[in-house]
Amino acid sequence: MKYEAVIGLEVHAQMLTDAKIFCGCSTKFGSEPNTQTCPVCIGMPGVLPVLNKKALEFAIKTGLSMNCNISQYSRFARKNYFYPDLPKGYQISQYELPICEKGYIEIIVEGEVKKIGITRIHIEEDAGKNIHGEDGNYSFVDLNRAGVPLMEIVSEPDIRSPREAVEFMKKLRTILRYLGVSDGNMEQGSLRCDANVSVRPIGQKEYGTRTEVKNINSFRFVEKALDYEIKRQIKVLEEGRKIIQETRLWDSDKGITESMRGKEEAHDYRYFPEPDLVPIMVDQRWIDEIRKSLPELPDIKRKRFVSECSLPDYDADFLTSERQLADWFEEAVKLGGQPKIVANWILGDLLRLLNEENKSIEESPLKPKQLVGMLRLIENGTISGKIAKTVFSEMYKTGRDAEIIVKEKGLLQISDKGEIDILIDEVIAKHPKEVERFKSGEEKLLGFFVGQVMKLTKGKANPQMVNEILKKKLSH
Amino acid sequence: MKISREEIEHIALLSRLYLSEEEKELYGSQLSRILDYMEKLNELDTKDVEPTSHVLPLCNVMRDDILRPSIPKENALANAPDHTDKFYRVPKIIE
């Protein structure tokens, strides 16, 4: 039997506020343990939490950019459970009245645009961090993270493969980063993903029994963990057994998901409205104001790059995956670069050089103006396309302009007919056998002669002129 | 409405309360009486009444995203039954 997977994702994103969600402690990552806490975030009796306005704005921004309805009336709820990283014994979250509902985002899978529904986005506080030390009898708790603002973004079960899940996560991350509401760093835990997974025979309408897979903390693991879980469920069904609805932990070392036994009882969270926080009312004027502050979003940018710059979908998609990359591209085009040529240089040489040093586009020593300067030198024949590669790496290495590099290194293109004549004569004289073969019809040898001339000039000869003159001379 | 013994035990577990047999009996009957009272309230027709989650006529109490000093870690840790010089120390968490 053929099966298909049905996947819904729950994504937690840490918001990039300076202060925590309900108090004034810093959200800075990596500080000394337990130095960023106060009576509010460590749950001392008698304190009152007060909502950080920016966290709410960030959530509304995110909702708008994912085509959600923004709730006019929203409130917080207590989610009750005991765990050492949760000092109050409850997490302040949202339950029946989340701030955003019913949206979607678009992903591209195998060249096709697919909409994935967003069920809801709500605001909540993060828990602290448990550390399991050498000492076998104890665990250790750092509460710096307790109270850091989170958004939980829940998708509809619209995802049908691990590949789509990865594309969804990537698009989500791209949008969050465009908005500047989260850094989207999965490795550092500021973007975390749980997945609800089930399988069903193709054609069946009802969903199968699902499991929840937790602890997926890199893009690579999203695909691997889901792949494993889908195969496991199919195997269970084919052996005639039943899927148990349960929570499973992804173990990246073993590459498997494992059942978390005995947690069922703890899933009784007894939500109730949070009495310490008053409700949130969001009026249309505020929503419109926030909507106006949104940057151009990746999907719209991608479509514009295709229609205005005639870029292929692939190039446009890649260039818009990071706002700064798109900005770099646009600046170069604004300065007069041909869009497709600029895209080629970015997607080829520039990203390769940046990746070698693990640098982001903002850290590029080479600026759009310099690329365009070099493209002009190619256009007006000052340098050949081949030499441009050398000039480009040199610009990257030194941060200097192409013109100066060309002058200093003597990389000017040789476009002087007399000079090229002499070089070609030299090459022809050196290879009488090849000349014979060419004349008897082996025309592909032209490339060999061009190569020889290029070698002689270290790539500086004007390739078009070399081609023409060679053809003329060899046909005599 | 009588609460079953299983329900009492479940609620006690969720609340991390260890109840003696007598306490289970006592709290069971008290909780049953509370639920009975709720039942009585349920007799009221409230279909046109907004549910109340707050009694104060307030909304949108917020603060700006501005840092305020945290407390020294020594003070924070001092409230815990057990700690090291950097961390709260708890019985080993088994995942």
Tab-separated table of C-alpha atoms in Angstrom, chain A:
chain	number	residue	atom	x	y	z
A	1	MET	CA	0.000	0.000	0.000
A	2	LYS	CA	1.119	3.571	-0.690
A	3	TYR	CA	1.081	5.965	2.259
A	4	GLU	CA	1.228	9.708	2.570
A	5	ALA	CA	2.397	11.729	5.549
A	6	VAL	CA	0.364	14.446	7.221
A	7	ILE	CA	2.486	16.913	9.173
A	8	GLY	CA	1.709	19.980	11.253
A	9	LEU	CA	4.434	22.008	12.921
A	10	GLU	CA	4.562	23.940	16.184
A	11	VAL	CA	7.362	26.436	16.054
A	12	HIS	CA	8.674	28.463	18.973
A	13	ALA	CA	10.587	31.618	18.119
A	14	GLN	CA	12.366	33.767	20.678
A	15	MET	CA	11.631	37.423	20.088
A	16	LEU	CA	14.398	39.991	19.741
A	17	THR	CA	13.282	42.337	22.496
A	18	ASP	CA	15.864	43.850	24.840
A	19	ALA	CA	13.879	43.046	27.983
A	20	LYS	CA	11.912	39.950	28.992
A	21	ILE	CA	8.185	39.651	28.343
A	22	PHE	CA	6.875	40.522	31.825
A	23	CYS	CA	9.820	42.240	33.569
A	24	GLY	CA	12.843	44.430	32.820
A	25	CYS	CA	15.549	41.730	32.911
A	26	SER	CA	17.790	41.369	29.879
A	27	THR	CA	17.181	38.658	27.260
A	28	LYS	CA	20.864	38.531	26.308
A	29	PHE	CA	22.035	35.024	25.358
A	30	GLY	CA	25.114	33.421	26.874
A	31	SER	CA	25.502	35.486	30.059
A	32	GLU	CA	26.667	34.021	33.334
A	33	PRO	CA	23.949	31.739	34.789
A	34	ASN	CA	21.263	33.302	37.003
A	35	THR	CA	22.486	36.884	36.584
A	36	GLN	CA	19.502	38.071	34.521
A	37	THR	CA	16.609	37.398	36.880
A	38	CYS	CA	14.333	39.311	39.239
A	39	PRO	CA	11.427	38.492	41.557
A	40	VAL	CA	8.966	38.554	38.610
A	41	CYS	CA	10.719	36.040	36.360
A	42	ILE	CA	11.738	33.703	39.172
A	43	GLY	CA	8.187	33.611	40.473
A	44	MET	CA	8.409	35.215	43.912
A	45	PRO	CA	5.049	35.597	45.652
A	46	GLY	CA	3.244	38.909	45.379
A	47	VAL	CA	4.836	40.217	42.189
A	48	LEU	CA	2.898	41.436	39.160
A	49	PRO	CA	3.914	40.779	35.583
A	50	VAL	CA	3.456	43.649	33.071
A	51	LEU	CA	3.444	42.939	29.342
A	52	ASN	CA	6.305	44.246	27.189
A	53	LYS	CA	4.548	46.239	24.459
A	54	LYS	CA	7.209	45.416	21.893
A	55	ALA	CA	6.628	41.673	22.268
A	56	LEU	CA	2.962	42.215	21.428
A	57	GLU	CA	3.856	44.393	18.445
A	58	PHE	CA	6.298	41.779	17.192
A	59	ALA	CA	3.580	39.117	17.353
A	60	ILE	CA	1.114	41.347	15.489
A	61	LYS	CA	3.762	42.138	12.855
A	62	THR	CA	4.404	38.432	12.395
A	63	GLY	CA	0.694	37.695	12.160
A	64	LEU	CA	0.166	40.359	9.513
A	65	SER	CA	3.089	39.134	7.448
A	66	MET	CA	1.635	35.610	7.561
A	67	ASN	CA	-1.811	36.800	6.435
A	68	CYS	CA	-3.453	36.194	9.835
A	69	ASN	CA	-6.468	37.850	11.423
A	70	ILE	CA	-5.362	39.930	14.382
A	71	SER	CA	-7.668	39.411	17.354
A	72	GLN	CA	-9.325	42.594	18.599
A	73	TYR	CA	-9.587	40.982	22.007
A	74	SER	CA	-6.958	38.636	23.340
A	75	ARG	CA	-5.818	37.448	26.742
A	76	PHE	CA	-3.279	35.351	28.587
A	77	ALA	CA	-3.788	31.990	30.254
A	78	ARG	CA	-1.950	29.913	32.801
A	79	LYS	CA	-0.644	26.559	31.682
A	80	ASN	CA	-0.023	24.543	34.828
A	81	TYR	CA	2.691	21.932	35.153
A	82	PHE	CA	5.660	21.186	37.364
A	83	TYR	CA	9.176	21.184	36.032
A	84	PRO	CA	12.381	22.518	37.613
A	85	ASP	CA	12.913	25.102	34.850
A	86	LEU	CA	9.469	26.628	35.489
A	87	PRO	CA	9.735	28.574	38.743
A	88	LYS	CA	6.090	29.598	39.096
A	89	GLY	CA	4.671	26.123	38.479
A	90	TYR	CA	2.815	27.550	35.502
A	91	GLN	CA	3.740	29.140	32.220
A	92	ILE	CA	1.998	32.356	31.173
A	93	SER	CA	0.762	31.577	27.677
A	94	GLN	CA	-2.348	32.067	25.596
A	95	TYR	CA	-5.052	29.492	25.106
A	96	GLU	CA	-8.513	30.139	23.737
A	97	LEU	CA	-7.944	33.732	22.587
A	98	PRO	CA	-4.552	33.939	20.819
A	99	ILE	CA	-3.381	37.207	19.319
A	100	CYS	CA	-3.310	35.939	15.686
A	101	GLU	CA	-5.356	33.301	13.846
A	102	LYS	CA	-6.059	31.814	10.420
A	103	GLY	CA	-3.220	32.820	8.128
A	104	TYR	CA	-0.922	31.131	5.637
A	105	ILE	CA	2.536	31.311	4.129
A	106	GLU	CA	3.752	30.227	0.702
A	107	ILE	CA	6.529	27.753	0.098
A	108	ILE	CA	8.073	26.556	-3.163
A	109	VAL	CA	8.352	22.799	-3.590
A	110	GLU	CA	9.659	21.360	-6.853
A	111	GLY	CA	8.968	24.632	-8.601
A	112	GLU	CA	5.352	24.797	-7.412
A	113	VAL	CA	3.978	27.373	-5.001
A	114	LYS	CA	2.100	25.765	-2.103
A	115	LYS	CA	0.137	27.470	0.663
A	116	ILE	CA	0.578	26.181	4.207
A	117	GLY	CA	-2.086	27.330	6.661
A	118	ILE	CA	-1.193	29.011	9.955
A	119	THR	CA	-3.707	28.003	12.626
A	120	ARG	CA	-2.594	30.491	15.235
A	121	ILE	CA	0.250	32.548	16.642
A	122	HIS	CA	0.340	33.191	20.357
A	123	ILE	CA	2.637	34.880	22.847
A	124	GLU	CA	4.140	33.159	25.872
A	125	GLU	CA	7.145	33.153	28.172
A	126	ASP	CA	10.124	30.839	27.797
A	127	ALA	CA	11.207	28.513	30.623
A	128	GLY	CA	14.690	28.342	32.146
A	129	LYS	CA	17.372	25.909	31.136
A	130	ASN	CA	18.201	22.601	32.805
A	131	ILE	CA	21.765	21.427	32.781
A	132	HIS	CA	22.593	17.814	33.422
A	133	GLY	CA	26.046	17.833	34.923
A	134	GLU	CA	28.736	15.316	35.691
A	135	ASP	CA	27.334	14.752	39.145
A	136	GLY	CA	24.904	11.893	38.663
A	137	ASN	CA	22.555	12.808	41.499
A	138	TYR	CA	21.668	16.364	40.499
A	139	SER	CA	20.514	18.599	37.689
A	140	PHE	CA	21.242	22.331	37.608
A	141	VAL	CA	18.927	25.182	36.663
A	142	ASP	CA	19.734	28.519	35.024
A	143	LEU	CA	16.759	30.900	34.981
A	144	ASN	CA	18.241	33.586	32.681
A	145	ARG	CA	15.969	32.315	29.893
A	146	ALA	CA	12.851	32.209	32.070
A	147	GLY	CA	10.557	34.968	30.853
A	148	VAL	CA	12.197	35.552	27.480
A	149	PRO	CA	9.320	36.323	25.070
A	150	LEU	CA	8.322	33.557	22.672
A	151	MET	CA	5.926	33.294	19.795
A	152	GLU	CA	4.368	29.929	19.180
A	153	ILE	CA	3.415	29.552	15.537
A	154	VAL	CA	1.169	26.584	14.804
A	155	SER	CA	0.634	25.328	11.260
A	156	GLU	CA	-2.340	23.484	9.835
A	157	PRO	CA	-1.669	19.812	8.980
A	158	ASP	CA	-1.035	20.892	5.370
A	159	ILE	CA	2.511	19.592	5.092
A	160	ARG	CA	2.923	16.330	3.169
A	161	SER	CA	6.636	15.531	3.273
A	162	PRO	CA	9.800	16.185	5.293
A	163	ARG	CA	11.048	18.300	2.367
A	164	GLU	CA	7.983	20.554	2.632
A	165	ALA	CA	8.494	20.810	6.392
A	166	VAL	CA	12.043	22.065	5.833
A	167	GLU	CA	10.852	24.592	3.247
A	168	PHE	CA	8.181	25.767	5.692
A	169	MET	CA	10.738	26.235	8.458
A	170	LYS	CA	13.075	28.086	6.108
A	171	LYS	CA	10.342	30.410	4.902
A	172	LEU	CA	9.236	31.049	8.477
A	173	ARG	CA	12.788	31.895	9.450
A	174	THR	CA	13.184	34.172	6.442
A	175	ILE	CA	10.024	36.099	7.339
A	176	LEU	CA	10.992	36.404	11.024
A	177	ARG	CA	14.396	37.712	10.020
A	178	TYR	CA	12.970	40.164	7.467
A	179	LEU	CA	10.757	41.549	10.213
A	180	GLY	CA	13.629	41.640	12.696
A	181	VAL	CA	11.409	39.989	15.319
A	182	SER	CA	13.645	36.928	15.829
A	183	ASP	CA	17.131	35.904	14.773
A	184	GLY	CA	15.784	32.461	13.850
A	185	ASN	CA	18.900	30.665	15.049
A	186	MET	CA	17.971	26.985	15.425
A	187	GLU	CA	21.372	25.913	16.740
A	188	GLN	CA	21.236	28.434	19.599
A	189	GLY	CA	17.652	27.459	20.334
A	190	SER	CA	15.986	30.737	19.383
A	191	LEU	CA	13.938	28.805	16.816
A	192	ARG	CA	12.593	25.415	17.932
A	193	CYS	CA	10.313	22.957	16.248
A	194	ASP	CA	7.910	20.219	17.357
A	195	ALA	CA	6.055	18.190	14.762
A	196	ASN	CA	2.717	16.378	14.736
A	197	VAL	CA	3.046	13.470	12.358
A	198	SER	CA	0.677	10.830	11.061
A	199	VAL	CA	0.439	8.664	7.961
A	200	ARG	CA	-2.553	7.367	5.985
A	201	PRO	CA	-3.071	5.298	2.850
A	202	ILE	CA	-3.182	7.589	-0.184
A	203	GLY	CA	-6.782	8.390	-0.988
A	204	GLN	CA	-8.016	8.054	2.591
A	205	LYS	CA	-9.683	11.188	3.919
A	206	GLU	CA	-9.428	10.615	7.680
A	207	TYR	CA	-6.170	11.333	9.433
A	208	GLY	CA	-4.240	8.476	11.026
A	209	THR	CA	-3.271	8.476	14.706
A	210	ARG	CA	-0.561	11.058	15.240
A	211	THR	CA	2.551	11.292	17.354
A	212	GLU	CA	4.282	14.447	18.491
A	213	VAL	CA	8.008	14.580	17.790
A	214	LYS	CA	9.975	16.949	20.018
A	215	ASN	CA	13.533	18.184	20.266
A	216	ILE	CA	14.138	18.929	16.588
A	217	ASN	CA	16.749	21.656	16.678
A	218	SER	CA	18.317	22.077	13.253
A	219	PHE	CA	17.073	22.247	9.668
A	220	ARG	CA	18.896	19.048	8.898
A	221	PHE	CA	17.175	17.255	11.784
A	222	VAL	CA	13.724	18.444	10.699
A	223	GLU	CA	14.075	16.341	7.579
A	224	LYS	CA	15.825	13.409	9.248
A	225	ALA	CA	13.500	13.156	12.258
A	226	LEU	CA	10.341	13.330	10.141
A	227	ASP	CA	11.734	10.879	7.635
A	228	TYR	CA	12.447	8.422	10.421
A	229	GLU	CA	9.088	8.873	12.122
A	230	ILE	CA	7.110	8.453	8.884
A	231	LYS	CA	8.957	5.241	8.021
A	232	ARG	CA	8.473	3.952	11.572
A	233	GLN	CA	4.719	4.562	11.446
A	234	ILE	CA	4.346	2.893	8.031
A	235	LYS	CA	6.248	-0.116	9.318
A	236	VAL	CA	4.007	-0.373	12.384
A	237	LEU	CA	0.890	-0.250	10.199
A	238	GLU	CA	2.217	-2.773	7.700
A	239	GLU	CA	2.951	-5.183	10.509
A	240	GLY	CA	-0.720	-4.898	11.419
A	241	ARG	CA	-0.087	-3.038	14.676
A	242	LYS	CA	-1.538	0.276	15.824
A	243	ILE	CA	0.098	3.694	16.201
A	244	ILE	CA	0.002	4.857	19.814
A	245	GLN	CA	-0.767	8.539	20.271
A	246	GLU	CA	2.243	9.742	22.256
A	247	THR	CA	5.106	12.188	22.503
A	248	ARG	CA	8.396	11.031	21.045
A	249	LEU	CA	11.828	12.573	21.463
A	250	TRP	CA	14.209	12.888	18.516
A	251	ASP	CA	17.650	11.563	19.426
A	252	SER	CA	20.060	13.079	16.909
A	253	ASP	CA	22.968	10.871	17.975
A	254	LYS	CA	21.084	7.643	17.354
A	255	GLY	CA	19.029	9.086	14.494
A	256	ILE	CA	15.743	7.761	15.914
A	257	THR	CA	12.660	8.955	17.754
A	258	GLU	CA	11.927	7.416	21.140
A	259	SER	CA	8.776	7.244	23.186
A	260	MET	CA	8.614	9.488	26.283
A	261	ARG	CA	6.836	7.096	28.578
A	262	GLY	CA	4.669	8.037	31.478
A	263	LYS	CA	4.162	11.668	30.543
A	264	GLU	CA	0.485	11.254	29.662
A	265	GLU	CA	-0.735	12.292	33.053
A	266	ALA	CA	1.305	15.505	32.959
A	267	HIS	CA	-0.606	16.623	29.863
A	268	ASP	CA	-3.455	17.896	31.982
A	269	TYR	CA	-2.522	21.571	31.937
A	270	ARG	CA	-5.666	22.996	33.566
A	271	TYR	CA	-5.533	26.233	31.592
A	272	PHE	CA	-7.374	29.206	33.051
A	273	PRO	CA	-7.369	32.971	32.334
A	274	GLU	CA	-4.303	34.644	33.842
A	275	PRO	CA	-5.606	36.847	36.672
A	276	ASP	CA	-2.387	38.905	36.957
A	277	LEU	CA	-2.599	40.320	33.435
A	278	VAL	CA	-5.404	42.394	31.965
A	279	PRO	CA	-6.801	41.635	28.504
A	280	ILE	CA	-5.351	43.075	25.300
A	281	MET	CA	-7.513	45.150	22.970
A	282	VAL	CA	-6.056	45.904	19.564
A	283	ASP	CA	-7.911	48.488	17.490
A	284	GLN	CA	-7.843	48.806	13.716
A	285	ARG	CA	-5.805	52.002	13.847
A	286	TRP	CA	-2.987	50.271	15.671
A	287	ILE	CA	-3.086	47.317	13.275
A	288	ASP	CA	-2.930	49.682	10.290
A	289	GLU	CA	-0.003	51.519	11.833
A	290	ILE	CA	1.907	48.279	12.313
A	291	ARG	CA	0.987	47.129	8.825
A	292	LYS	CA	2.522	50.313	7.425
A	293	SER	CA	5.778	49.580	9.210
A	294	LEU	CA	6.184	46.165	7.545
A	295	PRO	CA	9.125	45.816	5.150
A	296	GLU	CA	8.635	44.377	1.673
A	297	LEU	CA	8.171	40.672	2.404
A	298	PRO	CA	10.142	37.887	0.738
A	299	ASP	CA	7.314	36.534	-1.459
A	300	ILE	CA	6.494	39.956	-2.861
A	301	LYS	CA	10.163	40.725	-3.355
A	302	ARG	CA	10.678	37.401	-5.127
A	303	LYS	CA	7.802	38.055	-7.505
A	304	ARG	CA	9.122	41.570	-8.177
A	305	PHE	CA	12.631	40.282	-8.922
A	306	VAL	CA	11.112	37.903	-11.461
A	307	SER	CA	8.867	40.489	-13.124
A	308	GLU	CA	11.079	43.586	-12.924
A	309	CYS	CA	14.508	42.049	-13.315
A	310	SER	CA	13.573	38.982	-15.395
A	311	LEU	CA	15.420	36.732	-12.981
A	312	PRO	CA	14.743	32.982	-13.063
A	313	ASP	CA	12.615	31.726	-10.105
A	314	TYR	CA	15.566	29.963	-8.567
A	315	ASP	CA	17.761	33.076	-8.494
A	316	ALA	CA	14.925	35.246	-7.191
A	317	ASP	CA	14.047	32.756	-4.468
A	318	PHE	CA	17.633	32.453	-3.319
A	319	LEU	CA	18.374	36.178	-3.399
A	320	THR	CA	15.275	36.956	-1.322
A	321	SER	CA	15.994	34.295	1.315
A	322	GLU	CA	17.840	36.952	3.329
A	323	ARG	CA	16.836	40.588	3.333
A	324	GLN	CA	20.467	41.755	3.289
A	325	LEU	CA	21.265	39.575	0.301
A	326	ALA	CA	18.319	41.038	-1.600
A	327	ASP	CA	19.403	44.552	-0.579
A	328	TRP	CA	22.951	43.907	-1.854
A	329	PHE	CA	21.565	42.699	-5.163
A	330	GLU	CA	19.208	45.651	-5.529
A	331	GLU	CA	21.914	48.171	-4.762
A	332	ALA	CA	24.150	46.696	-7.459
A	333	VAL	CA	21.278	46.797	-9.963
A	334	LYS	CA	20.437	50.377	-8.997
A	335	LEU	CA	24.049	51.346	-9.682
A	336	GLY	CA	23.700	50.047	-13.229
A	337	GLY	CA	24.542	46.330	-13.013
A	338	GLN	CA	22.675	43.969	-15.360
A	339	PRO	CA	20.370	41.999	-12.990
A	340	LYS	CA	21.129	38.506	-14.274
A	341	ILE	CA	24.864	39.170	-14.396
A	342	VAL	CA	24.846	40.623	-10.881
A	343	ALA	CA	22.855	37.587	-9.678
A	344	ASN	CA	25.388	35.245	-11.254
A	345	TRP	CA	28.296	36.928	-9.504
A	346	ILE	CA	26.484	36.883	-6.143
A	347	LEU	CA	25.258	33.283	-6.352
A	348	GLY	CA	28.605	32.116	-7.716
A	349	ASP	CA	31.827	33.750	-6.648
A	350	LEU	CA	30.622	36.047	-3.877
A	351	LEU	CA	28.717	33.430	-1.860
A	352	ARG	CA	31.506	30.913	-2.346
A	353	LEU	CA	34.090	33.343	-0.961
A	354	LEU	CA	31.812	34.341	1.917
A	355	ASN	CA	31.029	30.718	2.781
A	356	GLU	CA	34.717	29.837	2.842
A	357	GLU	CA	35.135	32.307	5.682
A	358	ASN	CA	31.718	31.661	7.219
A	359	LYS	CA	30.769	35.285	6.658
A	360	SER	CA	27.338	36.760	6.072
A	361	ILE	CA	26.582	39.176	3.257
A	362	GLU	CA	26.684	42.148	5.665
A	363	GLU	CA	30.274	41.259	6.446
A	364	SER	CA	31.311	41.171	2.803
A	365	PRO	CA	34.459	43.228	2.222
A	366	LEU	CA	33.285	43.631	-1.374
A	367	LYS	CA	30.524	46.195	-1.903
A	368	PRO	CA	27.903	46.401	-4.680
A	369	LYS	CA	29.573	49.535	-6.071
A	370	GLN	CA	32.795	47.589	-6.601
A	371	LEU	CA	31.076	44.745	-8.431
A	372	VAL	CA	29.374	47.224	-10.746
A	373	GLY	CA	32.690	49.003	-11.323
A	374	MET	CA	34.204	45.712	-12.421
A	375	LEU	CA	31.230	44.876	-14.654
A	376	ARG	CA	31.817	48.188	-16.445
A	377	LEU	CA	35.398	47.197	-17.149
A	378	ILE	CA	34.157	43.978	-18.746
A	379	GLU	CA	31.522	45.821	-20.762
A	380	ASN	CA	33.923	48.382	-22.221
A	381	GLY	CA	36.469	45.722	-23.017
A	382	THR	CA	39.097	46.798	-20.487
A	383	ILE	CA	39.269	43.304	-19.009
A	384	SER	CA	38.140	39.896	-20.240
A	385	GLY	CA	35.448	37.864	-18.482
A	386	LYS	CA	38.103	35.387	-17.507
A	387	ILE	CA	40.384	37.942	-15.901
A	388	ALA	CA	37.340	39.319	-14.090
A	389	LYS	CA	37.346	36.197	-11.885
A	390	THR	CA	40.847	37.056	-10.717
A	391	VAL	CA	39.949	40.705	-10.252
A	392	PHE	CA	36.880	39.695	-8.276
A	393	SER	CA	38.795	37.556	-5.758
A	394	GLU	CA	41.399	40.298	-5.476
A	395	MET	CA	38.694	42.869	-4.761
A	396	TYR	CA	37.240	40.546	-2.154
A	397	LYS	CA	40.622	39.977	-0.546
A	398	THR	CA	41.780	43.592	-0.466
A	399	GLY	CA	38.536	45.584	-0.567
A	400	ARG	CA	40.036	47.743	-3.337
A	401	ASP	CA	38.381	48.838	-6.578
A	402	ALA	CA	38.690	46.860	-9.799
A	403	GLU	CA	40.338	49.698	-11.752
A	404	ILE	CA	43.215	49.963	-9.308
A	405	ILE	CA	43.729	46.204	-9.222
A	406	VAL	CA	43.721	45.992	-13.017
A	407	LYS	CA	46.283	48.787	-13.300
A	408	GLU	CA	48.590	47.498	-10.598
A	409	LYS	CA	48.542	43.878	-11.702
A	410	GLY	CA	48.721	44.640	-15.406
A	411	LEU	CA	45.507	42.789	-16.165
A	412	LEU	CA	44.334	45.038	-18.984
A	413	GLN	CA	42.760	43.131	-21.821
A	414	ILE	CA	44.836	42.923	-24.957
A	415	SER	CA	42.620	44.301	-27.708
A	416	ASP	CA	45.345	45.536	-30.003
A	417	LYS	CA	45.013	43.747	-33.342
A	418	GLY	CA	48.712	43.935	-34.167
A	419	GLU	CA	49.677	42.408	-30.848
A	420	ILE	CA	47.116	39.615	-31.143
A	421	ASP	CA	48.264	38.890	-34.730
A	422	ILE	CA	51.786	38.289	-33.509
A	423	LEU	CA	50.643	36.031	-30.683
A	424	ILE	CA	48.469	33.962	-32.996
A	425	ASP	CA	51.213	33.580	-35.531
A	426	GLU	CA	53.421	32.320	-32.744
A	427	VAL	CA	50.836	29.733	-31.662
A	428	ILE	CA	50.217	28.571	-35.245
A	429	ALA	CA	53.931	28.171	-35.881
A	430	LYS	CA	54.314	26.100	-32.706
A	431	HIS	CA	51.563	23.600	-33.594
A	432	PRO	CA	51.829	22.577	-37.267
A	433	LYS	CA	50.141	19.178	-36.603
A	434	GLU	CA	47.057	20.692	-35.075
A	435	VAL	CA	46.886	23.197	-37.920
A	436	GLU	CA	46.857	20.289	-40.396
A	437	ARG	CA	44.097	18.521	-38.480
A	438	PHE	CA	42.031	21.693	-38.303
A	439	LYS	CA	42.362	22.273	-42.005
A	440	SER	CA	41.259	18.722	-42.741
A	441	GLY	CA	37.993	19.393	-40.931
A	442	GLU	CA	38.558	18.999	-37.196
A	443	GLU	CA	36.989	22.341	-36.400
A	444	LYS	CA	36.619	21.820	-32.713
A	445	LEU	CA	40.367	22.368	-32.469
A	446	LEU	CA	39.626	26.094	-32.648
A	447	GLY	CA	39.090	25.952	-28.901
A	448	PHE	CA	42.552	24.510	-28.480
A	449	PHE	CA	44.125	27.420	-30.339
A	450	VAL	CA	42.121	29.988	-28.376
A	451	GLY	CA	43.272	28.269	-25.202
A	452	GLN	CA	46.901	28.468	-26.286
A	453	VAL	CA	46.632	32.200	-26.963
A	454	MET	CA	44.946	32.711	-23.593
A	455	LYS	CA	47.672	30.747	-21.895
A	456	LEU	CA	50.304	32.873	-23.539
A	457	THR	CA	48.588	36.071	-22.340
A	458	LYS	CA	47.500	34.700	-18.955
A	459	GLY	CA	43.884	35.158	-20.006
A	460	LYS	CA	44.244	38.775	-20.972
A	461	ALA	CA	43.604	38.556	-24.722
A	462	ASN	CA	40.205	39.724	-25.945
A	463	PRO	CA	38.528	36.373	-26.638
A	464	GLN	CA	36.261	37.650	-29.384
A	465	MET	CA	39.156	39.130	-31.336
A	466	VAL	CA	41.247	36.010	-30.833
A	467	ASN	CA	38.405	33.918	-32.203
A	468	GLU	CA	37.908	36.036	-35.283
A	469	ILE	CA	41.551	36.417	-36.181
A	470	LEU	CA	42.238	32.729	-35.575
A	471	LYS	CA	39.405	31.688	-37.857
A	472	LYS	CA	40.684	33.967	-40.599
A	473	LYS	CA	44.287	32.834	-40.330
A	474	LEU	CA	43.521	29.133	-40.092
A	475	SER	CA	41.232	29.098	-43.083
A	476	HIS	CA	44.033	30.258	-45.386
